[in-house]
């Protein structure tokens, strides 16, 4: 079953980039509107890309956004450089290079907040500065939605929808874990 593969160590740029661009069968890789409508509130249904996503900013847009979200004026943002990734590929230290200052930020939620009008889906992303239609653009290509510390809510919902039991779901996300009853049945 392709859905039972273990998470590889993608803690450096080369491994992360290869993993991000390769096909990865996963329960959360769904566009089934019926399932998504049953597990997401109306607000979250406005986001159609949970498994892989992409956002683009002009240098002016990203400079303005980072200043607005951080309160720090970097001038024109020239580069975003991941300095360190966790084992799951999430950036845990990001260098922001600007014309007025360069600074390293190191909190996953801070990284996500600084780089989005609302909240970047995940800090598991690459950032490429390229030329698009003869203008520079920052393209953030990412994976997943959330902190990456355990069970995927969408993946679990898709598994449940397809008839997997809660024990199957827990075993899928927490390899080697066992479920036990901690107290007896209440027969009052």
PDB file of C-alpha atoms in Angstrom:
ATOM      1  CA  UNK A   1       0.000   0.000   0.000  1.00  0.00           C
ATOM      2  CA  UNK A   2       1.647   3.292  -1.073  1.00  0.00           C
ATOM      3  CA  UNK A   3      -0.099   5.121   1.763  1.00  0.00           C
ATOM      4  CA  UNK A   4       1.936   3.356   4.467  1.00  0.00           C
ATOM      5  CA  UNK A   5       5.416   4.614   3.545  1.00  0.00           C
ATOM      6  CA  UNK A   6       7.377   6.230   6.361  1.00  0.00           C
ATOM      7  CA  UNK A   7       8.328   9.906   6.339  1.00  0.00           C
ATOM      8  CA  UNK A   8      11.860  10.352   4.981  1.00  0.00           C
ATOM      9  CA  UNK A   9      14.382  12.682   6.592  1.00  0.00           C
ATOM     10  CA  UNK A  10      14.096  15.815   4.440  1.00  0.00           C
ATOM     11  CA  UNK A  11      16.040  18.127   6.717  1.00  0.00           C
ATOM     12  CA  UNK A  12      18.352  19.650   4.103  1.00  0.00           C
ATOM     13  CA  UNK A  13      17.594  21.693   0.988  1.00  0.00           C
ATOM     14  CA  UNK A  14      18.516  19.052  -1.593  1.00  0.00           C
ATOM     15  CA  UNK A  15      16.536  16.242   0.056  1.00  0.00           C
ATOM     16  CA  UNK A  16      13.571  18.526   0.709  1.00  0.00           C
ATOM     17  CA  UNK A  17      13.461  19.795  -2.880  1.00  0.00           C
ATOM     18  CA  UNK A  18      13.597  16.233  -4.262  1.00  0.00           C
ATOM     19  CA  UNK A  19      10.850  15.056  -1.891  1.00  0.00           C
ATOM     20  CA  UNK A  20       8.650  18.100  -2.558  1.00  0.00           C
ATOM     21  CA  UNK A  21       8.746  17.619  -6.336  1.00  0.00           C
ATOM     22  CA  UNK A  22       8.274  13.828  -6.336  1.00  0.00           C
ATOM     23  CA  UNK A  23       4.898  12.052  -6.344  1.00  0.00           C
ATOM     24  CA  UNK A  24       3.958  11.190  -2.775  1.00  0.00           C
ATOM     25  CA  UNK A  25       0.772   9.132  -2.415  1.00  0.00           C
ATOM     26  CA  UNK A  26      -1.054  10.318   0.695  1.00  0.00           C
ATOM     27  CA  UNK A  27      -4.580  10.272   2.020  1.00  0.00           C
ATOM     28  CA  UNK A  28      -4.580  14.069   2.335  1.00  0.00           C
ATOM     29  CA  UNK A  29      -3.798  14.445  -1.379  1.00  0.00           C
ATOM     30  CA  UNK A  30      -7.468  14.814  -2.256  1.00  0.00           C
ATOM     31  CA  UNK A  31      -9.617  17.256  -4.176  1.00  0.00           C
ATOM     32  CA  UNK A  32     -12.838  15.378  -3.424  1.00  0.00           C
ATOM     33  CA  UNK A  33     -15.238  18.231  -2.639  1.00  0.00           C
ATOM     34  CA  UNK A  34     -17.721  15.921  -0.905  1.00  0.00           C
ATOM     35  CA  UNK A  35     -15.123  14.723   1.607  1.00  0.00           C
ATOM     36  CA  UNK A  36     -13.660  18.203   2.121  1.00  0.00           C
ATOM     37  CA  UNK A  37     -17.118  19.703   2.675  1.00  0.00           C
ATOM     38  CA  UNK A  38     -17.805  17.095   5.353  1.00  0.00           C
ATOM     39  CA  UNK A  39     -14.608  17.783   7.335  1.00  0.00           C
ATOM     40  CA  UNK A  40     -13.843  21.494   6.812  1.00  0.00           C
ATOM     41  CA  UNK A  41     -15.725  24.611   7.826  1.00  0.00           C
ATOM     42  CA  UNK A  42     -16.746  27.086   5.105  1.00  0.00           C
ATOM     43  CA  UNK A  43     -13.700  29.311   5.683  1.00  0.00           C
ATOM     44  CA  UNK A  44     -11.179  26.481   5.269  1.00  0.00           C
ATOM     45  CA  UNK A  45     -12.912  25.245   2.110  1.00  0.00           C
ATOM     46  CA  UNK A  46     -11.746  28.418   0.332  1.00  0.00           C
ATOM     47  CA  UNK A  47      -8.276  26.817   0.286  1.00  0.00           C
ATOM     48  CA  UNK A  48      -8.149  24.085  -2.330  1.00  0.00           C
ATOM     49  CA  UNK A  49      -4.476  23.131  -2.039  1.00  0.00           C
ATOM     50  CA  UNK A  50      -3.527  21.380   1.182  1.00  0.00           C
ATOM     51  CA  UNK A  51      -1.108  18.729  -0.002  1.00  0.00           C
ATOM     52  CA  UNK A  52       1.061  20.908  -2.284  1.00  0.00           C
ATOM     53  CA  UNK A  53       0.641  24.652  -2.707  1.00  0.00           C
ATOM     54  CA  UNK A  54       2.285  27.667  -4.281  1.00  0.00           C
ATOM     55  CA  UNK A  55       2.177  31.408  -3.652  1.00  0.00           C
ATOM     56  CA  UNK A  56       3.887  34.145  -5.655  1.00  0.00           C
ATOM     57  CA  UNK A  57       4.954  37.627  -4.616  1.00  0.00           C
ATOM     58  CA  UNK A  58       6.687  40.470  -6.421  1.00  0.00           C
ATOM     59  CA  UNK A  59       9.639  41.918  -4.477  1.00  0.00           C
ATOM     60  CA  UNK A  60       7.448  44.930  -3.645  1.00  0.00           C
ATOM     61  CA  UNK A  61       4.606  42.721  -2.363  1.00  0.00           C
ATOM     62  CA  UNK A  62       6.825  40.573  -0.162  1.00  0.00           C
ATOM     63  CA  UNK A  63       8.709  43.608   1.176  1.00  0.00           C
ATOM     64  CA  UNK A  64       5.451  45.345   2.079  1.00  0.00           C
ATOM     65  CA  UNK A  65       3.982  42.173   3.581  1.00  0.00           C
ATOM     66  CA  UNK A  66       6.992  41.394   5.773  1.00  0.00           C
ATOM     67  CA  UNK A  67       7.146  45.008   7.005  1.00  0.00           C
ATOM     68  CA  UNK A  68       3.411  44.985   7.788  1.00  0.00           C
ATOM     69  CA  UNK A  69       3.522  41.617   9.586  1.00  0.00           C
ATOM     70  CA  UNK A  70       6.840  42.011  11.431  1.00  0.00           C
ATOM     71  CA  UNK A  71       6.938  45.748  12.052  1.00  0.00           C
ATOM     72  CA  UNK A  72      10.525  45.681  10.733  1.00  0.00           C
ATOM     73  CA  UNK A  73      11.606  47.607   7.638  1.00  0.00           C
ATOM     74  CA  UNK A  74      13.963  45.411   5.626  1.00  0.00           C
ATOM     75  CA  UNK A  75      13.833  47.804   2.669  1.00  0.00           C
ATOM     76  CA  UNK A  76      13.436  45.850  -0.546  1.00  0.00           C
ATOM     77  CA  UNK A  77      13.600  42.135   0.224  1.00  0.00           C
ATOM     78  CA  UNK A  78      16.329  40.642  -1.941  1.00  0.00           C
ATOM     79  CA  UNK A  79      16.302  37.038  -0.765  1.00  0.00           C
ATOM     80  CA  UNK A  80      14.767  34.498   1.613  1.00  0.00           C
ATOM     81  CA  UNK A  81      17.302  31.862   2.637  1.00  0.00           C
ATOM     82  CA  UNK A  82      16.366  28.745   4.635  1.00  0.00           C
ATOM     83  CA  UNK A  83      19.248  28.211   7.082  1.00  0.00           C
ATOM     84  CA  UNK A  84      17.916  25.205   8.927  1.00  0.00           C
ATOM     85  CA  UNK A  85      15.130  22.689   8.489  1.00  0.00           C
ATOM     86  CA  UNK A  86      13.727  20.220  10.952  1.00  0.00           C
ATOM     87  CA  UNK A  87      13.614  16.531  10.104  1.00  0.00           C
ATOM     88  CA  UNK A  88      10.131  16.985   8.577  1.00  0.00           C
ATOM     89  CA  UNK A  89      11.420  19.655   6.174  1.00  0.00           C
ATOM     90  CA  UNK A  90       9.873  22.620   7.970  1.00  0.00           C
ATOM     91  CA  UNK A  91      12.067  25.703   8.045  1.00  0.00           C
ATOM     92  CA  UNK A  92      13.072  26.531  11.591  1.00  0.00           C
ATOM     93  CA  UNK A  93      15.558  29.324  10.778  1.00  0.00           C
ATOM     94  CA  UNK A  94      15.019  31.683   7.837  1.00  0.00           C
ATOM     95  CA  UNK A  95      17.288  34.546   6.802  1.00  0.00           C
ATOM     96  CA  UNK A  96      15.541  37.585   5.328  1.00  0.00           C
ATOM     97  CA  UNK A  97      17.954  39.653   3.241  1.00  0.00           C
ATOM     98  CA  UNK A  98      16.894  43.231   2.536  1.00  0.00           C
ATOM     99  CA  UNK A  99      18.468  46.427   1.273  1.00  0.00           C
ATOM    100  CA  UNK A 100      18.202  47.991   4.756  1.00  0.00           C
ATOM    101  CA  UNK A 101      18.797  44.995   7.007  1.00  0.00           C
ATOM    102  CA  UNK A 102      19.369  41.271   7.149  1.00  0.00           C
ATOM    103  CA  UNK A 103      17.876  39.232   9.953  1.00  0.00           C
ATOM    104  CA  UNK A 104      17.336  35.605  10.930  1.00  0.00           C
ATOM    105  CA  UNK A 105      13.923  34.602  12.240  1.00  0.00           C
ATOM    106  CA  UNK A 106      13.584  31.310  14.003  1.00  0.00           C
ATOM    107  CA  UNK A 107      10.059  30.460  15.022  1.00  0.00           C
ATOM    108  CA  UNK A 108       7.898  28.313  12.765  1.00  0.00           C
ATOM    109  CA  UNK A 109       4.754  30.349  13.442  1.00  0.00           C
ATOM    110  CA  UNK A 110       6.653  33.608  12.953  1.00  0.00           C
ATOM    111  CA  UNK A 111       7.919  32.431   9.562  1.00  0.00           C
ATOM    112  CA  UNK A 112       4.387  31.472   8.517  1.00  0.00           C
ATOM    113  CA  UNK A 113       2.914  34.756   9.782  1.00  0.00           C
ATOM    114  CA  UNK A 114       5.529  37.031   8.143  1.00  0.00           C
ATOM    115  CA  UNK A 115       5.073  35.489   4.687  1.00  0.00           C
ATOM    116  CA  UNK A 116       1.295  35.530   4.296  1.00  0.00           C
ATOM    117  CA  UNK A 117      -1.606  37.934   4.521  1.00  0.00           C
ATOM    118  CA  UNK A 118      -3.352  35.460   6.827  1.00  0.00           C
ATOM    119  CA  UNK A 119      -1.106  32.514   7.725  1.00  0.00           C
ATOM    120  CA  UNK A 120       1.141  30.523   5.383  1.00  0.00           C
ATOM    121  CA  UNK A 121      -0.158  26.944   5.329  1.00  0.00           C
ATOM    122  CA  UNK A 122       3.157  25.478   6.449  1.00  0.00           C
ATOM    123  CA  UNK A 123       6.816  26.332   6.938  1.00  0.00           C
ATOM    124  CA  UNK A 124       7.701  23.322   4.741  1.00  0.00           C
ATOM    125  CA  UNK A 125       8.420  25.298   1.590  1.00  0.00           C
ATOM    126  CA  UNK A 126      11.101  26.301  -0.868  1.00  0.00           C
ATOM    127  CA  UNK A 127      11.607  29.854  -2.025  1.00  0.00           C
ATOM    128  CA  UNK A 128      12.881  30.659  -5.495  1.00  0.00           C
ATOM    129  CA  UNK A 129      13.456  34.124  -6.910  1.00  0.00           C
ATOM    130  CA  UNK A 130      12.905  33.900 -10.643  1.00  0.00           C
ATOM    131  CA  UNK A 131      11.894  36.039 -13.599  1.00  0.00           C
ATOM    132  CA  UNK A 132       8.238  35.738 -14.626  1.00  0.00           C
ATOM    133  CA  UNK A 133       6.952  37.795 -17.563  1.00  0.00           C
ATOM    134  CA  UNK A 134      10.207  39.783 -17.467  1.00  0.00           C
ATOM    135  CA  UNK A 135       9.740  40.735 -13.789  1.00  0.00           C
ATOM    136  CA  UNK A 136      11.291  39.237 -10.651  1.00  0.00           C
ATOM    137  CA  UNK A 137       9.003  37.092  -8.513  1.00  0.00           C
ATOM    138  CA  UNK A 138       9.369  35.109  -5.290  1.00  0.00           C
ATOM    139  CA  UNK A 139       7.691  31.705  -5.613  1.00  0.00           C
ATOM    140  CA  UNK A 140       7.045  29.781  -2.414  1.00  0.00           C
ATOM    141  CA  UNK A 141       6.243  26.126  -3.100  1.00  0.00           C
ATOM    142  CA  UNK A 142       5.153  24.190  -0.070  1.00  0.00           C
ATOM    143  CA  UNK A 143       3.857  20.974   1.378  1.00  0.00           C
ATOM    144  CA  UNK A 144       1.066  20.399   3.830  1.00  0.00           C
ATOM    145  CA  UNK A 145      -0.976  22.477   6.197  1.00  0.00           C
ATOM    146  CA  UNK A 146       0.064  22.904   9.819  1.00  0.00           C
ATOM    147  CA  UNK A 147       2.973  22.238  12.138  1.00  0.00           C
ATOM    148  CA  UNK A 148       3.835  18.729  10.942  1.00  0.00           C
ATOM    149  CA  UNK A 149       3.984  17.218  14.421  1.00  0.00           C
ATOM    150  CA  UNK A 150       1.529  14.345  14.154  1.00  0.00           C
ATOM    151  CA  UNK A 151      -1.781  13.320  12.720  1.00  0.00           C
ATOM    152  CA  UNK A 152      -2.975  14.983   9.504  1.00  0.00           C
ATOM    153  CA  UNK A 153      -6.585  15.995  10.082  1.00  0.00           C
ATOM    154  CA  UNK A 154      -7.548  15.899   6.408  1.00  0.00           C
ATOM    155  CA  UNK A 155      -5.753  12.592   5.841  1.00  0.00           C
ATOM    156  CA  UNK A 156      -7.478  11.074   8.885  1.00  0.00           C
ATOM    157  CA  UNK A 157     -10.856  12.344   7.661  1.00  0.00           C
ATOM    158  CA  UNK A 158     -10.260  10.837   4.212  1.00  0.00           C
ATOM    159  CA  UNK A 159      -9.273   7.513   5.811  1.00  0.00           C
ATOM    160  CA  UNK A 160     -12.425   7.562   7.951  1.00  0.00           C
ATOM    161  CA  UNK A 161     -14.553   8.400   4.918  1.00  0.00           C
ATOM    162  CA  UNK A 162     -13.126   5.316   3.192  1.00  0.00           C
ATOM    163  CA  UNK A 163     -13.990   3.060   6.117  1.00  0.00           C
ATOM    164  CA  UNK A 164     -10.739   2.870   8.092  1.00  0.00           C
ATOM    165  CA  UNK A 165     -11.253   2.452  11.846  1.00  0.00           C
ATOM    166  CA  UNK A 166      -9.812   4.827  14.415  1.00  0.00           C
ATOM    167  CA  UNK A 167      -7.220   2.148  15.278  1.00  0.00           C
ATOM    168  CA  UNK A 168      -6.165   1.931  11.601  1.00  0.00           C
ATOM    169  CA  UNK A 169      -5.878   5.714  11.445  1.00  0.00           C
ATOM    170  CA  UNK A 170      -3.811   5.955  14.637  1.00  0.00           C
ATOM    171  CA  UNK A 171      -1.550   3.104  13.485  1.00  0.00           C
ATOM    172  CA  UNK A 172      -1.010   4.865  10.145  1.00  0.00           C
ATOM    173  CA  UNK A 173       0.096   8.161  11.704  1.00  0.00           C
ATOM    174  CA  UNK A 174       1.806   6.858  14.848  1.00  0.00           C
ATOM    175  CA  UNK A 175       3.844   3.865  13.693  1.00  0.00           C
ATOM    176  CA  UNK A 176       4.525   1.364  16.455  1.00  0.00           C
ATOM    177  CA  UNK A 177       2.058   2.937  18.904  1.00  0.00           C
ATOM    178  CA  UNK A 178      -0.400   0.666  20.664  1.00  0.00           C
ATOM    179  CA  UNK A 179      -3.887   1.489  21.882  1.00  0.00           C
ATOM    180  CA  UNK A 180      -4.776   0.240  25.351  1.00  0.00           C
ATOM    181  CA  UNK A 181      -7.742   0.590  27.644  1.00  0.00           C
ATOM    182  CA  UNK A 182      -6.744   2.616  30.697  1.00  0.00           C
ATOM    183  CA  UNK A 183      -9.853   1.975  32.780  1.00  0.00           C
ATOM    184  CA  UNK A 184     -12.720  -0.511  32.896  1.00  0.00           C
ATOM    185  CA  UNK A 185     -16.152  -0.186  31.424  1.00  0.00           C
ATOM    186  CA  UNK A 186     -18.605   1.789  33.500  1.00  0.00           C
ATOM    187  CA  UNK A 187     -21.660  -0.478  33.922  1.00  0.00           C
ATOM    188  CA  UNK A 188     -23.775   1.769  36.201  1.00  0.00           C
TER     189      UNK A 188
END
